[in-house]
Amino acid sequence: MEREVVAMTASMLGGGARGATSVCGCVTSGGTESILTALRTTRDFMRSTRGIWDAEIVVAESAHAAVYKAASYFNLRLVRVPVDKLTLQMDVLATRRAVTRNTVLIYASAPGFPHGVVDDVQALAEVAQSAGCGLHVDACLGGFVLPFAKKAGWRHGVGLGRPFDFSVAGVTSMSVDTHKYGLAQKGSSVLLYANPELRRAQYTAVTEWSGGLYISPSAAGSRPGGLIAQTWASLVHMGESGFVAAAQRVLEAADTLAAGVRTIPGLQVLGQHTMVVAFRSQEPGVNIFQVNDELTSRGWHLNALQRPAALHFCVTPANSDAVPALLRELRAAVDAVRAAKGKAAPGGMAPVYGLAGGLPDRGAVGDLLKGVQDIMLDG
Ligand SMILES: *Cc1c(COP(=O)(O)O)cnc(C)c1O
C-alpha cells in the first residue's frame, strides 16, 4: 500500500509511467518529517558525492517553520532570502546571490503556508542546476490541489498552470501531505525524490548490532500500517475525479474570498492567492490583529502572520461553504475596529502580537513561546 500511495502521488507530480519514471519515495508521519528527511538526506548525499561538510540551505522568509527545525536537528546553515515585495515569491536574484559552494539545496514552496503563493520553481531550478545543488519543492499544502487546478478549469494566477513538480529538470525532492488535501487522517505525508540514488542516502543500515542486520528507511523505527492503509483508502476513494471536484470547490471559494476582501475598504490581498488567501490592513486606524480578535469573538479562527502583519484563511473542502459568511463577518469586524479608534478589545491577542512582532530581542520572544508550550503540555 505504501508503494501504491507513493506511485499515485508521484504520477500526479511529474513522475510515474507518463513522466520521469525514476521518481520514487516513501510515506512519512507528516509534512515536518518529510521536510526534515529531505534536508538530511540531501545533506548526506552531497557530503558523500561532493564532499560538502558545512551544508547550507537557501530558503525564503516564507518557507515553512520545519526548515528551522531541520537546521537545528541536523546542523544545517539556513541562508534566508527575502520574497519579492509585490508577488511575495522567493526572490530569484537574491537566491542566485545567496548560493555558495557549500549550498546543498534550494527550498521552494508550492504554495507557501503564509500567503499561499507558489514560488517560481522553473527559475529556481535553473539556479539550482547551474550551481549543481538540489531543489526541494514543498508541496505539503498544494500537492493535492495544484495538479488538479487546471482540470478544474482554474487557469489564472501566478504559478498556477506553470510547472512546479518533477516535470521541471532540477527538482530533486518534493514533500506532499496526504493528511492535508489528500484528506487522509493526520500522521501521513509522502516524500518524493527524483531518483533512487538520492533516496538511498535516507536509509540507515546497521551491520554490527547483536539484534541482527538492520535496515530502516526513515526516522521512525516501527511505523503505523493502519495510517498507510487509511491513506491508500482515501486516495483510492477520492480518485482523480474526486480531487478535481474538491480543487474546483476550494479554488472557486478562495477566488470568492479574495474578490470579497478586495471590496472591503482598508484591506489588501497579499500576492496571488491559491487556496490560502492572505490580507493585511492598509488603513492606519485598522489594526489587523484587532480585526482578528473581533473575528475570534465571533467564533472565527484565522491565522495571524507577521512581516507584514496580516491574516490568512486556508480554504478547504470542509470550510469552503463558510466563505460568504466569513466575508460578512470580516466586513463587520473591520467596521468595529475602525469605530473603536485604536482601543483594543479586552482579553484579545492583538497587544501580544503587536508587542511580540516588534520586540527586537527575538530570544526573549522565543523564551515566551517556550513558556506557552510548557503551559500547553502541563496545564
Ligand atoms: C503544513 C505544512 C508543512 C508542515 O507539515 P505538518 O504536516 O504540519 O508537519 C510544511 N509546509 C507547508 C507549506 C505546509 O502547509
mmCIF file of C-alpha atoms and ligand atoms in Angstrom:
data_model
loop_
_atom_site.group_PDB
_atom_site.id
_atom_site.type_symbol
_atom_site.label_atom_id
_atom_site.label_comp_id
_atom_site.label_asym_id
_atom_site.label_seq_id
_atom_site.Cartn_x
_atom_site.Cartn_y
_atom_site.Cartn_z
ATOM 1 C CA MET A 1 0.000 0.000 0.000
ATOM 2 C CA GLU A 2 2.894 2.347 0.723
ATOM 3 C CA ARG A 3 4.230 1.597 -2.747
ATOM 4 C CA GLU A 4 0.863 2.436 -4.312
ATOM 5 C CA VAL A 5 0.413 5.645 -2.269
ATOM 6 C CA VAL A 6 3.844 6.782 -3.474
ATOM 7 C CA ALA A 7 3.075 5.744 -7.068
ATOM 8 C CA MET A 8 -0.255 7.605 -7.119
ATOM 9 C CA THR A 9 1.343 10.725 -5.643
ATOM 10 C CA ALA A 10 4.331 10.597 -7.989
ATOM 11 C CA SER A 11 2.125 10.222 -11.058
ATOM 12 C CA MET A 12 0.290 13.466 -10.140
ATOM 13 C CA LEU A 13 3.554 15.342 -9.852
ATOM 14 C CA GLY A 14 5.576 14.646 -12.967
ATOM 15 C CA GLY A 15 6.646 11.107 -12.068
ATOM 16 C CA GLY A 16 5.133 7.742 -12.982
ATOM 17 C CA ALA A 17 4.870 5.975 -16.325
ATOM 18 C CA ARG A 18 3.988 9.151 -18.257
ATOM 19 C CA GLY A 19 6.608 11.317 -16.527
ATOM 20 C CA ALA A 20 10.043 10.899 -15.005
ATOM 21 C CA THR A 21 9.993 7.159 -14.291
ATOM 22 C CA SER A 22 12.896 7.425 -11.830
ATOM 23 C CA VAL A 23 10.759 9.370 -9.308
ATOM 24 C CA CYS A 24 10.441 7.352 -6.097
ATOM 25 C CA GLY A 25 9.691 7.969 -2.447
ATOM 26 C CA CYS A 26 8.222 6.762 0.819
ATOM 27 C CA VAL A 27 5.455 7.566 3.288
ATOM 28 C CA THR A 28 6.298 9.590 6.421
ATOM 29 C CA SER A 29 4.385 10.717 9.513
ATOM 30 C CA GLY A 30 3.666 14.231 8.199
ATOM 31 C CA GLY A 31 4.940 17.273 6.376
ATOM 32 C CA THR A 32 7.519 18.050 9.012
ATOM 33 C CA GLU A 33 9.051 14.579 8.845
ATOM 34 C CA SER A 34 9.067 14.742 5.030
ATOM 35 C CA ILE A 35 10.922 18.061 5.163
ATOM 36 C CA LEU A 36 13.343 17.023 7.930
ATOM 37 C CA THR A 37 14.122 13.889 5.973
ATOM 38 C CA ALA A 38 14.559 15.596 2.600
ATOM 39 C CA LEU A 39 17.016 18.072 4.068
ATOM 40 C CA ARG A 40 19.017 15.478 5.994
ATOM 41 C CA THR A 41 19.102 13.111 3.012
ATOM 42 C CA THR A 42 20.323 15.852 0.685
ATOM 43 C CA ARG A 43 22.961 16.890 3.237
ATOM 44 C CA ASP A 44 24.268 13.324 3.457
ATOM 45 C CA PHE A 45 24.081 12.760 -0.294
ATOM 46 C CA MET A 46 26.044 15.927 -1.009
ATOM 47 C CA ARG A 47 28.559 15.024 1.687
ATOM 48 C CA SER A 48 29.320 11.670 0.105
ATOM 49 C CA THR A 49 29.149 12.733 -3.545
ATOM 50 C CA ARG A 50 30.548 16.266 -3.399
ATOM 51 C CA GLY A 51 32.488 16.364 -0.148
ATOM 52 C CA ILE A 52 30.424 19.247 1.285
ATOM 53 C CA TRP A 53 30.706 19.180 5.077
ATOM 54 C CA ASP A 54 29.277 22.597 6.007
ATOM 55 C CA ALA A 55 25.949 22.285 4.278
ATOM 56 C CA GLU A 56 23.929 25.409 3.560
ATOM 57 C CA ILE A 57 20.263 25.516 2.542
ATOM 58 C CA VAL A 58 18.825 28.591 0.830
ATOM 59 C CA VAL A 59 15.263 29.285 1.993
ATOM 60 C CA ALA A 60 12.802 32.148 1.583
ATOM 61 C CA GLU A 61 11.383 34.017 4.589
ATOM 62 C CA SER A 62 8.114 32.335 3.689
ATOM 63 C CA ALA A 63 9.490 28.766 3.882
ATOM 64 C CA HIS A 64 7.691 26.621 6.459
ATOM 65 C CA ALA A 65 8.984 26.641 10.042
ATOM 66 C CA ALA A 66 10.008 22.986 9.651
ATOM 67 C CA VAL A 67 13.190 24.164 7.886
ATOM 68 C CA TYR A 68 14.306 25.805 11.162
ATOM 69 C CA LYS A 69 13.696 22.531 12.967
ATOM 70 C CA ALA A 70 15.741 20.696 10.336
ATOM 71 C CA ALA A 71 18.565 23.218 10.672
ATOM 72 C CA SER A 72 18.733 22.798 14.431
ATOM 73 C CA TYR A 73 18.434 18.989 14.334
ATOM 74 C CA PHE A 74 20.898 18.381 11.522
ATOM 75 C CA ASN A 75 23.411 21.172 11.834
ATOM 76 C CA LEU A 76 22.476 22.894 8.600
ATOM 77 C CA ARG A 77 23.128 26.568 7.941
ATOM 78 C CA LEU A 78 19.947 28.309 6.809
ATOM 79 C CA VAL A 79 20.574 31.142 4.403
ATOM 80 C CA ARG A 80 17.399 33.225 4.300
ATOM 81 C CA VAL A 81 16.435 35.285 1.285
ATOM 82 C CA PRO A 82 13.537 37.742 1.054
ATOM 83 C CA VAL A 83 10.424 37.386 -1.036
ATOM 84 C CA ASP A 84 9.617 39.763 -3.872
ATOM 85 C CA LYS A 85 7.754 42.753 -2.406
ATOM 86 C CA LEU A 86 4.936 42.573 -4.923
ATOM 87 C CA THR A 87 4.492 38.891 -5.778
ATOM 88 C CA LEU A 88 5.751 37.504 -2.420
ATOM 89 C CA GLN A 89 7.540 34.773 -4.375
ATOM 90 C CA MET A 90 11.027 33.694 -3.284
ATOM 91 C CA ASP A 91 13.403 36.300 -4.713
ATOM 92 C CA VAL A 92 15.237 34.517 -7.550
ATOM 93 C CA LEU A 93 18.048 37.057 -7.886
ATOM 94 C CA ALA A 94 18.685 37.027 -4.124
ATOM 95 C CA THR A 95 18.709 33.221 -4.271
ATOM 96 C CA ARG A 96 21.298 33.268 -7.038
ATOM 97 C CA ARG A 97 23.454 35.576 -4.919
ATOM 98 C CA ALA A 98 23.000 33.511 -1.750
ATOM 99 C CA VAL A 99 24.275 30.284 -3.357
ATOM 100 C CA THR A 100 27.849 29.343 -2.374
ATOM 101 C CA ARG A 101 29.956 26.230 -2.926
ATOM 102 C CA ASN A 102 28.514 24.873 0.333
ATOM 103 C CA THR A 103 24.917 25.148 -0.849
ATOM 104 C CA VAL A 104 23.388 21.687 -0.987
ATOM 105 C CA LEU A 105 19.763 22.682 -1.528
ATOM 106 C CA ILE A 106 17.415 25.493 -2.550
ATOM 107 C CA TYR A 107 13.993 25.262 -0.903
ATOM 108 C CA ALA A 108 10.892 26.399 -2.818
ATOM 109 C CA SER A 109 7.210 26.209 -1.870
ATOM 110 C CA ALA A 110 4.144 25.386 -3.964
ATOM 111 C CA PRO A 111 2.469 27.160 -2.324
ATOM 112 C CA GLY A 112 3.981 28.578 0.861
ATOM 113 C CA PHE A 113 1.937 28.431 4.047
ATOM 114 C CA PRO A 114 1.818 32.173 4.918
ATOM 115 C CA HIS A 115 0.419 33.714 1.720
ATOM 116 C CA GLY A 116 -0.479 30.724 -0.442
ATOM 117 C CA VAL A 117 1.959 31.940 -3.091
ATOM 118 C CA VAL A 118 3.643 29.484 -5.488
ATOM 119 C CA ASP A 119 7.346 30.192 -5.941
ATOM 120 C CA ASP A 120 8.862 30.408 -9.428
ATOM 121 C CA VAL A 121 10.082 26.810 -9.477
ATOM 122 C CA GLN A 122 11.351 26.945 -13.073
ATOM 123 C CA ALA A 123 13.589 29.950 -12.420
ATOM 124 C CA LEU A 124 14.839 28.465 -9.129
ATOM 125 C CA ALA A 125 15.545 25.150 -10.890
ATOM 126 C CA GLU A 126 17.806 26.984 -13.330
ATOM 127 C CA VAL A 127 19.711 28.485 -10.410
ATOM 128 C CA ALA A 128 19.982 25.057 -8.739
ATOM 129 C CA GLN A 129 21.165 23.373 -11.903
ATOM 130 C CA SER A 130 23.840 25.929 -12.646
ATOM 131 C CA ALA A 131 25.013 25.704 -9.010
ATOM 132 C CA GLY A 132 24.929 21.896 -9.032
ATOM 133 C CA CYS A 133 22.768 21.771 -5.899
ATOM 134 C CA GLY A 134 19.380 20.202 -5.197
ATOM 135 C CA LEU A 135 15.947 21.854 -5.306
ATOM 136 C CA HIS A 136 13.232 20.841 -2.853
ATOM 137 C CA VAL A 137 9.644 21.814 -3.644
ATOM 138 C CA ASP A 138 7.485 21.930 -0.519
ATOM 139 C CA ALA A 139 4.094 20.921 -1.872
ATOM 140 C CA CYS A 140 2.856 19.832 1.564
ATOM 141 C CA LEU A 141 -0.130 22.133 1.172
ATOM 142 C CA GLY A 142 -0.554 22.243 -2.602
ATOM 143 C CA GLY A 143 0.369 18.729 -3.714
ATOM 144 C CA PHE A 144 -3.219 17.517 -3.891
ATOM 145 C CA VAL A 145 -4.667 20.762 -5.269
ATOM 146 C CA LEU A 146 -2.319 22.324 -7.832
ATOM 147 C CA PRO A 147 -2.115 19.231 -10.088
ATOM 148 C CA PHE A 148 -5.910 19.334 -10.422
ATOM 149 C CA ALA A 149 -6.344 23.093 -10.720
ATOM 150 C CA LYS A 150 -6.062 23.084 -14.493
ATOM 151 C CA LYS A 151 -8.511 20.223 -14.888
ATOM 152 C CA ALA A 152 -10.850 22.093 -12.554
ATOM 153 C CA GLY A 153 -10.837 24.943 -15.069
ATOM 154 C CA TRP A 154 -8.758 27.293 -12.942
ATOM 155 C CA ARG A 155 -6.287 28.965 -15.235
ATOM 156 C CA HIS A 156 -5.312 32.335 -13.889
ATOM 157 C CA GLY A 157 -2.749 33.257 -11.311
ATOM 158 C CA VAL A 158 0.976 33.384 -10.776
ATOM 159 C CA GLY A 159 2.431 29.912 -10.551
ATOM 160 C CA LEU A 160 -0.770 28.100 -11.407
ATOM 161 C CA GLY A 161 -0.518 26.474 -14.782
ATOM 162 C CA ARG A 162 3.254 26.819 -14.553
ATOM 163 C CA PRO A 163 5.204 23.620 -13.858
ATOM 164 C CA PHE A 164 6.327 23.220 -10.245
ATOM 165 C CA ASP A 165 6.983 19.472 -9.995
ATOM 166 C CA PHE A 166 9.305 16.768 -11.390
ATOM 167 C CA SER A 167 8.439 17.863 -14.927
ATOM 168 C CA VAL A 168 10.905 20.672 -14.188
ATOM 169 C CA ALA A 169 14.506 19.476 -14.609
ATOM 170 C CA GLY A 170 16.424 20.283 -11.443
ATOM 171 C CA VAL A 171 13.698 19.435 -8.899
ATOM 172 C CA THR A 172 15.304 16.776 -6.694
ATOM 173 C CA SER A 173 12.709 16.245 -3.946
ATOM 174 C CA MET A 174 9.123 17.124 -3.029
ATOM 175 C CA SER A 175 7.086 16.911 0.175
ATOM 176 C CA VAL A 176 3.370 16.251 -0.327
ATOM 177 C CA ASP A 177 0.948 15.940 2.564
ATOM 178 C CA THR A 178 -1.634 13.231 2.168
ATOM 179 C CA HIS A 179 -3.003 14.327 5.558
ATOM 180 C CA LYS A 180 -3.935 17.781 4.245
ATOM 181 C CA TYR A 181 -5.693 17.986 0.864
ATOM 182 C CA GLY A 182 -5.158 14.231 0.343
ATOM 183 C CA LEU A 183 -7.881 14.004 3.023
ATOM 184 C CA ALA A 184 -6.144 11.199 4.909
ATOM 185 C CA GLN A 185 -6.000 11.105 8.691
ATOM 186 C CA LYS A 186 -3.260 13.118 10.421
ATOM 187 C CA GLY A 187 0.089 11.380 10.544
ATOM 188 C CA SER A 188 0.651 10.824 6.840
ATOM 189 C CA SER A 189 2.724 12.511 4.122
ATOM 190 C CA VAL A 190 4.694 11.474 1.039
ATOM 191 C CA LEU A 191 8.318 12.341 0.378
ATOM 192 C CA LEU A 192 9.341 12.019 -3.262
ATOM 193 C CA TYR A 193 12.824 12.002 -4.784
ATOM 194 C CA ALA A 194 13.933 12.469 -8.390
ATOM 195 C CA ASN A 195 15.832 9.179 -8.282
ATOM 196 C CA PRO A 196 16.601 6.162 -6.070
ATOM 197 C CA GLU A 197 20.283 7.146 -5.644
ATOM 198 C CA LEU A 198 19.225 10.197 -3.651
ATOM 199 C CA ARG A 199 16.627 8.245 -1.641
ATOM 200 C CA ARG A 200 19.283 5.730 -0.625
ATOM 201 C CA ALA A 201 21.010 8.443 1.434
ATOM 202 C CA GLN A 202 17.871 8.416 3.606
ATOM 203 C CA TYR A 203 18.294 4.819 4.801
ATOM 204 C CA THR A 204 20.041 3.638 7.952
ATOM 205 C CA ALA A 205 21.831 0.301 7.646
ATOM 206 C CA VAL A 206 23.313 -1.229 10.805
ATOM 207 C CA THR A 207 25.546 -4.233 10.306
ATOM 208 C CA GLU A 208 27.233 -4.534 13.744
ATOM 209 C CA TRP A 209 24.214 -4.898 16.034
ATOM 210 C CA SER A 210 23.665 -8.034 18.085
ATOM 211 C CA GLY A 211 19.989 -7.652 17.171
ATOM 212 C CA GLY A 212 20.831 -8.703 13.637
ATOM 213 C CA LEU A 213 21.260 -6.943 10.336
ATOM 214 C CA TYR A 214 19.079 -3.839 10.472
ATOM 215 C CA ILE A 215 17.759 -1.623 7.692
ATOM 216 C CA SER A 216 15.328 1.266 8.234
ATOM 217 C CA PRO A 217 14.056 3.725 5.634
ATOM 218 C CA SER A 218 13.190 6.623 7.892
ATOM 219 C CA ALA A 219 13.454 8.404 11.240
ATOM 220 C CA ALA A 220 10.772 6.181 12.769
ATOM 221 C CA GLY A 221 11.510 2.590 13.701
ATOM 222 C CA SER A 222 8.144 0.857 13.923
ATOM 223 C CA ARG A 223 5.630 2.554 11.642
ATOM 224 C CA PRO A 224 1.806 2.544 11.657
ATOM 225 C CA GLY A 225 0.440 0.270 8.945
ATOM 226 C CA GLY A 226 -3.085 1.460 9.737
ATOM 227 C CA LEU A 227 -2.297 5.025 8.714
ATOM 228 C CA ILE A 228 -0.762 3.916 5.437
ATOM 229 C CA ALA A 229 -3.826 1.766 4.724
ATOM 230 C CA GLN A 230 -6.117 4.662 5.596
ATOM 231 C CA THR A 231 -4.123 6.964 3.308
ATOM 232 C CA TRP A 232 -4.354 4.436 0.486
ATOM 233 C CA ALA A 233 -8.111 4.161 1.044
ATOM 234 C CA SER A 234 -8.505 7.945 0.973
ATOM 235 C CA LEU A 235 -6.639 8.316 -2.329
ATOM 236 C CA VAL A 236 -8.487 5.428 -3.968
ATOM 237 C CA HIS A 237 -11.843 6.614 -2.630
ATOM 238 C CA MET A 238 -11.334 10.184 -3.887
ATOM 239 C CA GLY A 239 -9.739 9.224 -7.194
ATOM 240 C CA GLU A 240 -8.714 11.807 -9.747
ATOM 241 C CA SER A 241 -12.292 12.950 -10.329
ATOM 242 C CA GLY A 242 -12.828 13.435 -6.589
ATOM 243 C CA PHE A 243 -9.701 15.544 -6.248
ATOM 244 C CA VAL A 244 -10.584 17.613 -9.324
ATOM 245 C CA ALA A 245 -14.028 18.329 -7.857
ATOM 246 C CA ALA A 246 -12.515 19.215 -4.469
ATOM 247 C CA ALA A 247 -9.943 21.508 -6.097
ATOM 248 C CA GLN A 248 -12.674 23.246 -8.076
ATOM 249 C CA ARG A 249 -14.736 23.858 -4.964
ATOM 250 C CA VAL A 250 -11.798 25.099 -2.924
ATOM 251 C CA LEU A 251 -10.311 27.354 -5.606
ATOM 252 C CA GLU A 252 -13.672 28.888 -6.512
ATOM 253 C CA ALA A 253 -14.335 29.654 -2.845
ATOM 254 C CA ALA A 254 -10.819 31.114 -2.471
ATOM 255 C CA ASP A 255 -11.483 33.329 -5.510
ATOM 256 C CA THR A 256 -14.742 34.482 -3.945
ATOM 257 C CA LEU A 257 -12.926 35.216 -0.690
ATOM 258 C CA ALA A 258 -10.104 37.181 -2.347
ATOM 259 C CA ALA A 259 -12.553 39.164 -4.512
ATOM 260 C CA GLY A 260 -14.677 39.891 -1.436
ATOM 261 C CA VAL A 261 -11.713 41.038 0.671
ATOM 262 C CA ARG A 262 -10.746 43.443 -2.138
ATOM 263 C CA THR A 263 -14.120 45.155 -1.802
ATOM 264 C CA ILE A 264 -13.632 45.797 1.935
ATOM 265 C CA PRO A 265 -12.173 49.312 2.365
ATOM 266 C CA GLY A 266 -8.804 49.282 4.132
ATOM 267 C CA LEU A 267 -7.882 45.670 3.332
ATOM 268 C CA GLN A 268 -5.387 44.446 0.756
ATOM 269 C CA VAL A 269 -4.932 40.886 -0.530
ATOM 270 C CA LEU A 270 -1.268 39.824 -0.493
ATOM 271 C CA GLY A 271 0.219 38.245 -3.609
ATOM 272 C CA GLN A 272 -1.516 35.832 -5.957
ATOM 273 C CA HIS A 273 -3.553 33.543 -3.712
ATOM 274 C CA THR A 274 -4.195 29.858 -4.225
ATOM 275 C CA MET A 275 -6.245 28.036 -1.558
ATOM 276 C CA VAL A 276 -4.776 30.323 1.072
ATOM 277 C CA VAL A 277 -5.892 33.949 0.971
ATOM 278 C CA ALA A 278 -3.748 36.388 2.974
ATOM 279 C CA PHE A 279 -4.620 40.025 3.577
ATOM 280 C CA ARG A 280 -3.447 42.994 5.571
ATOM 281 C CA SER A 281 -4.737 46.417 6.548
ATOM 282 C CA GLN A 282 -3.622 49.482 4.630
ATOM 283 C CA GLU A 283 -5.573 51.814 6.874
ATOM 284 C CA PRO A 284 -3.631 53.195 9.883
ATOM 285 C CA GLY A 285 -6.793 53.181 12.017
ATOM 286 C CA VAL A 286 -7.464 49.497 11.395
ATOM 287 C CA ASN A 287 -5.078 47.150 13.232
ATOM 288 C CA ILE A 288 -5.318 43.766 11.528
ATOM 289 C CA PHE A 289 -4.683 41.869 14.784
ATOM 290 C CA GLN A 290 -7.591 43.725 16.375
ATOM 291 C CA VAL A 291 -9.672 42.625 13.395
ATOM 292 C CA ASN A 292 -8.585 39.085 14.236
ATOM 293 C CA ASP A 293 -9.675 39.500 17.874
ATOM 294 C CA GLU A 294 -13.026 40.790 16.635
ATOM 295 C CA LEU A 295 -13.363 37.717 14.382
ATOM 296 C CA THR A 296 -12.333 35.402 17.240
ATOM 297 C CA SER A 297 -15.051 36.842 19.452
ATOM 298 C CA ARG A 298 -17.479 36.000 16.638
ATOM 299 C CA GLY A 299 -16.246 32.385 16.514
ATOM 300 C CA TRP A 300 -13.817 32.566 13.568
ATOM 301 C CA HIS A 301 -10.244 31.350 13.733
ATOM 302 C CA LEU A 302 -7.817 32.845 11.238
ATOM 303 C CA ASN A 303 -4.025 32.595 11.275
ATOM 304 C CA ALA A 304 -2.019 35.664 12.284
ATOM 305 C CA LEU A 305 1.058 36.390 10.123
ATOM 306 C CA GLN A 306 3.984 38.753 10.669
ATOM 307 C CA ARG A 307 6.262 40.891 8.468
ATOM 308 C CA PRO A 308 3.959 42.201 7.255
ATOM 309 C CA ALA A 309 1.251 41.896 9.915
ATOM 310 C CA ALA A 310 -1.566 40.071 8.174
ATOM 311 C CA LEU A 311 -4.164 37.320 8.477
ATOM 312 C CA HIS A 312 -4.806 34.326 6.301
ATOM 313 C CA PHE A 313 -7.632 31.899 5.754
ATOM 314 C CA CYS A 314 -6.984 28.478 4.284
ATOM 315 C CA VAL A 315 -9.966 27.282 2.234
ATOM 316 C CA THR A 316 -10.590 23.530 2.410
ATOM 317 C CA PRO A 317 -13.412 21.276 1.185
ATOM 318 C CA ALA A 318 -14.700 21.331 4.789
ATOM 319 C CA ASN A 319 -14.976 25.121 5.156
ATOM 320 C CA SER A 320 -15.490 26.401 1.588
ATOM 321 C CA ASP A 321 -19.241 26.897 2.155
ATOM 322 C CA ALA A 322 -18.468 29.299 5.011
ATOM 323 C CA VAL A 323 -16.766 31.891 2.792
ATOM 324 C CA PRO A 324 -19.809 34.184 2.227
ATOM 325 C CA ALA A 325 -20.482 34.270 5.984
ATOM 326 C CA LEU A 326 -16.804 34.938 6.700
ATOM 327 C CA LEU A 327 -16.839 37.887 4.310
ATOM 328 C CA ARG A 328 -19.854 39.422 6.064
ATOM 329 C CA GLU A 329 -18.203 38.979 9.473
ATOM 330 C CA LEU A 330 -14.861 40.304 8.242
ATOM 331 C CA ARG A 331 -16.501 43.446 6.910
ATOM 332 C CA ALA A 332 -18.309 43.942 10.207
ATOM 333 C CA ALA A 333 -15.104 43.294 12.173
ATOM 334 C CA VAL A 334 -13.188 45.935 10.188
ATOM 335 C CA ASP A 335 -16.013 48.431 10.815
ATOM 336 C CA ALA A 336 -15.964 47.615 14.537
ATOM 337 C CA VAL A 337 -12.195 48.116 14.812
ATOM 338 C CA ARG A 338 -12.395 51.391 12.906
ATOM 339 C CA ALA A 339 -15.176 52.584 15.228
ATOM 340 C CA ALA A 340 -13.138 51.634 18.333
ATOM 341 C CA LYS A 341 -10.492 54.193 17.266
ATOM 342 C CA GLY A 342 -7.436 52.183 18.305
ATOM 343 C CA LYS A 343 -8.872 50.817 21.555
ATOM 344 C CA ALA A 344 -8.097 47.088 21.732
ATOM 345 C CA ALA A 345 -10.813 44.711 22.897
ATOM 346 C CA PRO A 346 -10.083 43.459 26.443
ATOM 347 C CA GLY A 347 -8.589 39.966 26.610
ATOM 348 C CA GLY A 348 -7.649 39.990 22.923
ATOM 349 C CA MET A 349 -4.373 38.798 21.435
ATOM 350 C CA ALA A 350 -3.674 41.983 19.427
ATOM 351 C CA PRO A 351 -1.401 43.613 22.063
ATOM 352 C CA VAL A 352 0.594 40.356 22.364
ATOM 353 C CA TYR A 353 1.061 40.076 18.603
ATOM 354 C CA GLY A 354 1.852 43.761 18.347
ATOM 355 C CA LEU A 355 4.460 43.531 21.098
ATOM 356 C CA ALA A 356 5.990 40.196 20.020
ATOM 357 C CA GLY A 357 6.183 41.321 16.401
ATOM 358 C CA GLY A 358 8.127 44.457 17.212
ATOM 359 C CA LEU A 359 10.346 43.279 20.096
ATOM 360 C CA PRO A 360 13.974 43.441 18.939
ATOM 361 C CA ASP A 361 15.087 40.678 21.349
ATOM 362 C CA ARG A 362 13.922 37.601 19.430
ATOM 363 C CA GLY A 363 15.489 35.330 22.066
ATOM 364 C CA ALA A 364 13.061 36.739 24.632
ATOM 365 C CA VAL A 365 10.153 36.143 22.246
ATOM 366 C CA GLY A 366 11.370 32.561 21.772
ATOM 367 C CA ASP A 367 11.513 32.052 25.564
ATOM 368 C CA LEU A 368 7.969 33.394 25.776
ATOM 369 C CA LEU A 369 6.838 30.806 23.223
ATOM 370 C CA LYS A 370 8.549 28.037 25.211
ATOM 371 C CA GLY A 371 6.697 29.205 28.323
ATOM 372 C CA VAL A 372 3.407 28.962 26.429
ATOM 373 C CA GLN A 373 4.367 25.452 25.305
ATOM 374 C CA ASP A 374 5.030 24.425 28.930
ATOM 375 C CA ILE A 375 1.546 25.610 29.860
ATOM 376 C CA MET A 376 0.027 23.733 26.940
ATOM 377 C CA LEU A 377 1.753 20.483 27.948
ATOM 378 C CA ASP A 378 1.325 20.736 31.719
ATOM 379 C CA GLY A 379 -1.896 22.755 32.030
HETATM 380 C C1 LIG B 1 1.596 22.027 6.826
HETATM 381 C C2 LIG B 1 2.801 22.416 6.072
HETATM 382 C C3 LIG B 1 4.057 21.878 6.389
HETATM 383 C C4 LIG B 1 4.303 21.014 7.615
HETATM 384 O O1 LIG B 1 3.509 19.922 7.679
HETATM 385 P P1 LIG B 1 2.998 19.224 9.033
HETATM 386 O O2 LIG B 1 2.169 18.169 8.439
HETATM 387 O O3 LIG B 1 2.238 20.240 9.824
HETATM 388 O O4 LIG B 1 4.164 18.701 9.752
HETATM 389 C C5 LIG B 1 5.106 22.228 5.591
HETATM 390 N N1 LIG B 1 4.977 23.082 4.570
HETATM 391 C C6 LIG B 1 3.795 23.644 4.242
HETATM 392 C C7 LIG B 1 3.715 24.576 3.084
HETATM 393 C C8 LIG B 1 2.664 23.321 4.989
HETATM 394 O O5 LIG B 1 1.493 23.892 4.696
#
